[in-house]
C-alpha cells in the first residue's frame, strides 16, 4: 500500500507568478510535446499557452468559443469543454509546431443540446467523463445565452468508440470539477452551487463540497457521499496525485486533502484559484490558474491520471 509522503511540497518550494493578463483564467493542462501549460481566458474568449522553457505567454487560439476545462486523451490530444459550442471537443494541435485542429465529439443528449460542459477527465479505457453545469448559458461573459434543454445538470460518461452518452451522476446541483482516484475506483465531483440563486429566489448557502462516488463496472457512479468541504469559496477544479491526495482550488489558495478527506495542506495564493494541473519535465510542478494569472509551485508528487497514460 502506498503511503502519502510527509512533505508534499519540495524543500525549496515557493509560489511563483509566471504569467498574467487574463480576465478569468481556467482549465489548465500540461502538454508534454509542447512543454507548455494550455489554459483558457474565458471572458477573453481565447486559449493561452505558457511555454516553460522561454517563459513566454502566447495566444494559442482567439475566438475560441469560451473553452473551459481540458485533459489529455491516450493519444496526447487535448479534450476540451466548450461553453460556446455547448460541446466536448478534441484538439490534435499538440505537436510543437501545431495549430488548432478542433473537432466536436458530442454536443447533445437525447436530442437536446448540452448546457455548457465545464470540466473533463479521460479514463484509462478511453471514455470521457465531463460535468455539464449551465454557467456558459447563464453568464454573458462565459458563453452565449441559452436554455437548459434537457432540464438538469449532469455528469456524463461519453464513449468515443460507440458514441454512447450516458448520465453518470445526477444528484449534484452544480457539478463542476471532477477527477478519478489513482485506481479509478472512485470518482470525485465538486458542487459549486454555493451563492447561486435557488429555485425559491433565495441564496444557496451550501454547495461547496467535493463528493465521492464508487465507480462500479467501470461505468456507473454510485453511493455518493460528501468527501470534503472547501472553505472559503468553492472547489472549482482539482487534481488527484499518485498517492490519492486531492489538490483543490479555493478562494484563498490550494487546499490538499488526504484520501480520507482530511485537509493536510494549505497553499496561500493572492488571487482566487480556479483550477490546477501537474506539469513540468518530471510532472511535479503544480500549475494553478487564479483569477488573472498563472502560478506554479514545486511539489514531490505527480498526477494520477498522467501515471495511467504512461
Coordinates of N, CA and C in Angstrom, one line a residue, residues 105 125-128 157-165:
X105 N -16.9 16.2 -30.5 CA -17.1 14.8 -30.2 C -18.6 14.6 -29.8
X125 N -9.8 3.7 -20.0 CA -10.4 2.9 -21.0 C -10.8 3.8 -22.2
X126 N -10.4 5.0 -22.2 CA -10.7 5.9 -23.3 C -12.0 6.7 -23.2
X127 N -12.8 6.4 -22.2 CA -14.1 7.1 -22.1 C -13.8 8.5 -21.5
X128 N -14.7 9.4 -21.8 CA -14.6 10.8 -21.4 C -15.7 11.1 -20.5
X157 N -20.9 10.4 -19.0 CA -19.8 9.5 -19.5 C -20.0 9.3 -21.0
X158 N -19.0 9.7 -21.8 CA -19.1 9.5 -23.2 C -18.1 8.5 -23.7
X159 N -18.6 7.6 -24.5 CA -17.7 6.6 -25.1 C -17.4 6.9 -26.6
X160 N -16.2 7.4 -26.9 CA -16.0 7.8 -28.3 C -16.1 6.6 -29.2
X161 N -15.8 5.4 -28.8 CA -15.9 4.2 -29.6 C -17.3 3.9 -30.1
X162 N -18.3 4.0 -29.2 CA -19.7 3.7 -29.5 C -20.5 4.9 -29.8
X163 N -20.0 6.1 -29.3 CA -20.8 7.3 -29.4 C -21.9 7.4 -28.4
X164 N -21.9 6.5 -27.4 CA -22.9 6.5 -26.3 C -22.6 7.5 -25.3
X165 N -23.6 8.3 -24.9 CA -23.5 9.3 -23.9 C -24.6 9.0 -22.8

